[in-house]
Amino acid sequence: MTAIALIDGNNFYVSCERVFQPELEGKPVVVLSNNDGCVVARSQEVRALGVAMGTPWFKLKDLVRKHGIIGKSSNYTLYADMSQRLMATLERWVEELEIYSIDEAFGLLHRPAGVGDLSAWGRALRRQVQCHLGLPVAVGIASTKVLAKIANRVAKADPGRGGVLDLAAASDADALLAQVAIEDVWGIGRQLSRWCRLRGVAHA
């Protein structure tokens, strides 16, 4: 039986900056667009403050004073290099790798007979990436890409899961899907989500 894993870098641009500036770890950090105009990446600490993607840097002056938010100029050469290193690492862990974005890739792997849960594999992969590259990643595993996306989302949002969720092996899979709004399902846009809700479909 095959399984699909979605491996996604956590706050990728910020994490890349932290690899080379470890003193930024645990601090509220944003990465800014060209000419330091708008926020293009946020650390978890900044997300918790309610700062949205695309917020102009000048509008954050009050939060910068109050919470010490650190703004970093974007370094796309660095991010591209770290992305290549990440994908090269992931290739060794899966049978096929499909790169989806600079910090995201789908991996096809075999679920061995008798192995009902691939969470241990996901945790080992996370440790490898953290050890070799210093980058935190989340791993969602399921039977389809859409479900792997949802598993990754849940794994990232729930600290108790350690950044890994094998949705196909989760005893509470239906309950987890019920927590994901239809608008947050990969491939469901505004019009389609409205169509679904009008027909009583409100969640994954």
mmCIF file of C-alpha atoms in Angstrom:
data_model
loop_
_atom_site.group_PDB
_atom_site.id
_atom_site.type_symbol
_atom_site.label_atom_id
_atom_site.label_comp_id
_atom_site.label_asym_id
_atom_site.label_seq_id
_atom_site.Cartn_x
_atom_site.Cartn_y
_atom_site.Cartn_z
ATOM 1 C CA MET A 1 0.000 0.000 0.000
ATOM 2 C CA THR A 2 1.299 3.458 -0.854
ATOM 3 C CA ALA A 3 1.122 6.579 1.263
ATOM 4 C CA ILE A 4 1.694 10.237 0.506
ATOM 5 C CA ALA A 5 3.603 12.534 2.819
ATOM 6 C CA LEU A 6 3.547 16.307 2.652
ATOM 7 C CA ILE A 7 6.693 17.767 4.177
ATOM 8 C CA ASP A 8 6.492 21.493 4.806
ATOM 9 C CA GLY A 9 9.034 23.885 6.309
ATOM 10 C CA ASN A 10 7.728 25.765 9.330
ATOM 11 C CA ASN A 11 7.870 29.547 8.792
ATOM 12 C CA PHE A 12 10.524 28.775 6.209
ATOM 13 C CA TYR A 13 12.108 32.173 5.551
ATOM 14 C CA VAL A 14 12.256 32.959 9.267
ATOM 15 C CA SER A 15 13.673 29.500 10.001
ATOM 16 C CA CYS A 16 16.403 30.023 7.393
ATOM 17 C CA GLU A 17 17.375 33.293 9.058
ATOM 18 C CA ARG A 18 17.486 31.569 12.448
ATOM 19 C CA VAL A 19 19.876 28.879 11.184
ATOM 20 C CA PHE A 20 22.551 31.544 10.723
ATOM 21 C CA GLN A 21 21.392 33.803 13.546
ATOM 22 C CA PRO A 22 20.419 31.443 16.382
ATOM 23 C CA GLU A 23 19.967 34.422 18.697
ATOM 24 C CA LEU A 24 16.657 34.998 16.857
ATOM 25 C CA GLU A 25 15.244 31.723 18.152
ATOM 26 C CA GLY A 26 12.153 32.288 20.296
ATOM 27 C CA LYS A 27 11.924 35.963 19.362
ATOM 28 C CA PRO A 28 9.205 37.586 17.223
ATOM 29 C CA VAL A 29 10.664 37.854 13.721
ATOM 30 C CA VAL A 30 9.289 38.884 10.333
ATOM 31 C CA VAL A 31 10.936 38.712 6.930
ATOM 32 C CA LEU A 32 10.134 41.656 4.697
ATOM 33 C CA SER A 33 9.600 41.967 0.950
ATOM 34 C CA ASN A 34 11.912 43.811 -1.414
ATOM 35 C CA ASN A 35 12.775 47.274 -0.087
ATOM 36 C CA ASP A 36 11.459 46.132 3.311
ATOM 37 C CA GLY A 37 7.914 47.010 2.291
ATOM 38 C CA CYS A 38 5.607 44.251 3.581
ATOM 39 C CA VAL A 39 5.664 41.139 5.741
ATOM 40 C CA VAL A 40 6.249 37.996 3.658
ATOM 41 C CA ALA A 41 7.045 35.579 6.505
ATOM 42 C CA ARG A 42 6.227 35.489 10.222
ATOM 43 C CA SER A 43 7.566 33.535 13.156
ATOM 44 C CA GLN A 44 5.044 31.751 15.359
ATOM 45 C CA GLU A 45 5.489 34.484 17.947
ATOM 46 C CA VAL A 46 4.410 37.122 15.411
ATOM 47 C CA ARG A 47 1.485 35.028 14.201
ATOM 48 C CA ALA A 48 0.273 34.885 17.793
ATOM 49 C CA LEU A 49 0.150 38.689 17.795
ATOM 50 C CA GLY A 50 -2.308 38.609 14.902
ATOM 51 C CA VAL A 51 0.016 40.094 12.285
ATOM 52 C CA ALA A 52 -1.260 39.185 8.816
ATOM 53 C CA MET A 53 0.802 38.322 5.752
ATOM 54 C CA GLY A 54 1.328 41.352 3.559
ATOM 55 C CA THR A 55 1.080 43.856 6.401
ATOM 56 C CA PRO A 56 3.145 46.963 5.578
ATOM 57 C CA TRP A 57 6.170 47.224 7.858
ATOM 58 C CA PHE A 58 5.444 50.843 8.759
ATOM 59 C CA LYS A 59 2.067 49.824 10.186
ATOM 60 C CA LEU A 60 3.778 47.601 12.763
ATOM 61 C CA LYS A 61 5.607 50.406 14.572
ATOM 62 C CA ASP A 62 3.477 50.140 17.713
ATOM 63 C CA LEU A 63 3.846 46.348 17.886
ATOM 64 C CA VAL A 64 7.571 46.646 17.250
ATOM 65 C CA ARG A 65 7.909 48.956 20.255
ATOM 66 C CA LYS A 66 5.629 46.900 22.465
ATOM 67 C CA HIS A 67 6.772 43.367 21.593
ATOM 68 C CA GLY A 68 10.227 43.866 20.091
ATOM 69 C CA ILE A 69 9.396 42.466 16.667
ATOM 70 C CA ILE A 70 12.561 42.081 14.608
ATOM 71 C CA GLY A 71 12.348 42.822 10.881
ATOM 72 C CA LYS A 72 14.781 41.082 8.520
ATOM 73 C CA SER A 73 15.384 42.024 4.904
ATOM 74 C CA SER A 74 14.627 39.109 2.582
ATOM 75 C CA ASN A 75 17.530 37.029 1.276
ATOM 76 C CA TYR A 76 16.113 34.928 -1.544
ATOM 77 C CA THR A 77 19.516 33.525 -2.514
ATOM 78 C CA LEU A 78 19.790 32.014 0.962
ATOM 79 C CA TYR A 79 16.230 30.658 0.889
ATOM 80 C CA ALA A 80 16.737 29.051 -2.525
ATOM 81 C CA ASP A 81 19.955 27.384 -1.366
ATOM 82 C CA MET A 82 18.325 26.063 1.808
ATOM 83 C CA SER A 83 15.382 24.831 -0.254
ATOM 84 C CA GLN A 84 17.695 22.851 -2.546
ATOM 85 C CA ARG A 85 19.394 21.297 0.462
ATOM 86 C CA LEU A 86 16.024 20.428 2.005
ATOM 87 C CA MET A 87 14.724 18.775 -1.162
ATOM 88 C CA ALA A 88 17.970 16.840 -1.608
ATOM 89 C CA THR A 89 17.552 15.473 1.913
ATOM 90 C CA LEU A 90 13.902 14.558 1.364
ATOM 91 C CA GLU A 91 14.695 12.697 -1.861
ATOM 92 C CA ARG A 92 16.627 10.113 0.123
ATOM 93 C CA TRP A 93 13.597 9.378 2.301
ATOM 94 C CA VAL A 94 10.887 8.738 -0.277
ATOM 95 C CA GLU A 95 10.391 6.699 -3.432
ATOM 96 C CA GLU A 96 9.309 9.738 -5.457
ATOM 97 C CA LEU A 97 9.474 13.432 -4.598
ATOM 98 C CA GLU A 98 7.245 16.110 -6.111
ATOM 99 C CA ILE A 99 8.398 19.617 -5.227
ATOM 100 C CA TYR A 100 5.355 21.807 -4.710
ATOM 101 C CA SER A 101 6.920 25.075 -3.554
ATOM 102 C CA ILE A 102 10.163 26.445 -2.132
ATOM 103 C CA ASP A 103 9.472 24.830 1.251
ATOM 104 C CA GLU A 104 6.935 22.123 0.450
ATOM 105 C CA ALA A 105 7.051 18.728 -1.251
ATOM 106 C CA PHE A 106 4.930 15.607 -1.633
ATOM 107 C CA GLY A 107 6.675 12.289 -1.108
ATOM 108 C CA LEU A 108 5.425 8.901 -2.255
ATOM 109 C CA LEU A 109 6.359 6.022 0.021
ATOM 110 C CA HIS A 110 5.383 2.430 0.665
ATOM 111 C CA ARG A 111 3.455 1.499 3.778
ATOM 112 C CA PRO A 112 4.983 -1.883 4.737
ATOM 113 C CA ALA A 113 2.643 -4.741 5.548
ATOM 114 C CA GLY A 114 1.918 -4.832 9.242
ATOM 115 C CA VAL A 115 3.021 -1.225 9.761
ATOM 116 C CA GLY A 116 -0.185 0.630 10.524
ATOM 117 C CA ASP A 117 1.371 3.925 11.501
ATOM 118 C CA LEU A 118 4.169 5.819 9.740
ATOM 119 C CA SER A 119 4.502 8.426 12.477
ATOM 120 C CA ALA A 120 7.839 6.988 13.624
ATOM 121 C CA TRP A 121 9.142 7.412 10.053
ATOM 122 C CA GLY A 122 7.927 11.016 10.056
ATOM 123 C CA ARG A 123 9.606 11.769 13.374
ATOM 124 C CA ALA A 124 12.880 10.275 12.143
ATOM 125 C CA LEU A 125 12.679 12.437 9.017
ATOM 126 C CA ARG A 126 12.072 15.559 11.109
ATOM 127 C CA ARG A 127 15.115 14.760 13.271
ATOM 128 C CA GLN A 128 17.275 14.252 10.178
ATOM 129 C CA VAL A 129 16.266 17.594 8.648
ATOM 130 C CA GLN A 130 16.707 19.391 11.964
ATOM 131 C CA CYS A 131 20.125 17.802 12.534
ATOM 132 C CA HIS A 132 21.510 18.366 9.027
ATOM 133 C CA LEU A 133 19.915 21.703 8.141
ATOM 134 C CA GLY A 134 18.612 23.190 11.374
ATOM 135 C CA LEU A 135 15.157 23.579 9.821
ATOM 136 C CA PRO A 136 11.904 22.593 11.556
ATOM 137 C CA VAL A 137 9.403 20.798 9.323
ATOM 138 C CA ALA A 138 5.932 19.339 9.710
ATOM 139 C CA VAL A 139 5.006 15.978 8.181
ATOM 140 C CA GLY A 140 1.473 15.016 7.195
ATOM 141 C CA ILE A 141 0.868 11.476 5.937
ATOM 142 C CA ALA A 142 -2.298 10.138 4.316
ATOM 143 C CA SER A 143 -3.675 8.242 1.317
ATOM 144 C CA THR A 144 -4.144 11.298 -0.948
ATOM 145 C CA LYS A 145 -2.508 14.693 -1.452
ATOM 146 C CA VAL A 146 -5.543 16.550 -0.124
ATOM 147 C CA LEU A 147 -5.621 14.473 3.047
ATOM 148 C CA ALA A 148 -1.842 14.779 3.431
ATOM 149 C CA LYS A 149 -2.275 18.561 3.281
ATOM 150 C CA ILE A 150 -4.865 18.389 6.045
ATOM 151 C CA ALA A 151 -2.670 16.055 8.119
ATOM 152 C CA ASN A 152 0.230 18.476 7.760
ATOM 153 C CA ARG A 153 -1.981 21.376 8.835
ATOM 154 C CA VAL A 154 -3.132 19.516 11.951
ATOM 155 C CA ALA A 155 0.400 18.339 12.771
ATOM 156 C CA LYS A 156 1.661 21.907 12.590
ATOM 157 C CA ALA A 157 -1.185 23.376 14.654
ATOM 158 C CA ASP A 158 -1.169 20.822 17.491
ATOM 159 C CA PRO A 159 2.075 20.945 19.538
ATOM 160 C CA GLY A 160 1.174 17.654 21.185
ATOM 161 C CA ARG A 161 1.674 15.783 17.923
ATOM 162 C CA GLY A 162 5.328 16.728 17.607
ATOM 163 C CA GLY A 163 4.937 17.997 14.055
ATOM 164 C CA VAL A 164 3.839 14.635 12.609
ATOM 165 C CA LEU A 165 0.454 13.102 11.839
ATOM 166 C CA ASP A 166 -0.362 9.922 9.929
ATOM 167 C CA LEU A 167 -4.035 10.578 9.264
ATOM 168 C CA ALA A 168 -4.626 7.095 7.868
ATOM 169 C CA ALA A 169 -3.604 5.591 11.210
ATOM 170 C CA ALA A 170 -5.270 8.153 13.490
ATOM 171 C CA SER A 171 -8.094 6.793 15.603
ATOM 172 C CA ASP A 172 -9.711 10.225 15.648
ATOM 173 C CA ALA A 173 -9.397 10.920 11.905
ATOM 174 C CA ASP A 174 -13.064 11.834 11.449
ATOM 175 C CA ALA A 175 -12.955 14.213 14.401
ATOM 176 C CA LEU A 176 -9.836 15.866 13.013
ATOM 177 C CA LEU A 177 -11.461 16.332 9.615
ATOM 178 C CA ALA A 178 -14.496 17.826 11.302
ATOM 179 C CA GLN A 179 -12.258 20.558 12.756
ATOM 180 C CA VAL A 180 -11.092 21.717 9.309
ATOM 181 C CA ALA A 181 -13.412 24.241 7.671
ATOM 182 C CA ILE A 182 -14.301 23.562 4.041
ATOM 183 C CA GLU A 183 -12.564 26.813 3.062
ATOM 184 C CA ASP A 184 -9.283 25.448 4.420
ATOM 185 C CA VAL A 185 -9.322 22.306 2.276
ATOM 186 C CA TRP A 186 -6.678 22.412 -0.455
ATOM 187 C CA GLY A 187 -8.305 23.162 -3.816
ATOM 188 C CA ILE A 188 -11.537 24.551 -2.369
ATOM 189 C CA GLY A 189 -11.827 28.201 -3.355
ATOM 190 C CA ARG A 190 -14.319 30.862 -2.333
ATOM 191 C CA GLN A 191 -17.020 29.983 -4.849
ATOM 192 C CA LEU A 192 -16.774 26.237 -4.337
ATOM 193 C CA SER A 193 -16.781 26.594 -0.544
ATOM 194 C CA ARG A 194 -19.960 28.694 -0.782
ATOM 195 C CA TRP A 195 -21.510 26.012 -3.031
ATOM 196 C CA CYS A 196 -20.587 23.362 -0.440
ATOM 197 C CA ARG A 197 -21.968 25.311 2.507
ATOM 198 C CA LEU A 198 -25.257 25.936 0.730
ATOM 199 C CA ARG A 199 -25.564 22.146 0.520
ATOM 200 C CA GLY A 200 -24.689 21.529 4.159
ATOM 201 C CA VAL A 201 -20.997 20.680 3.713
ATOM 202 C CA ALA A 202 -19.117 22.853 6.187
ATOM 203 C CA HIS A 203 -15.934 20.923 6.943
ATOM 204 C CA ALA A 204 -13.515 18.404 5.534
#
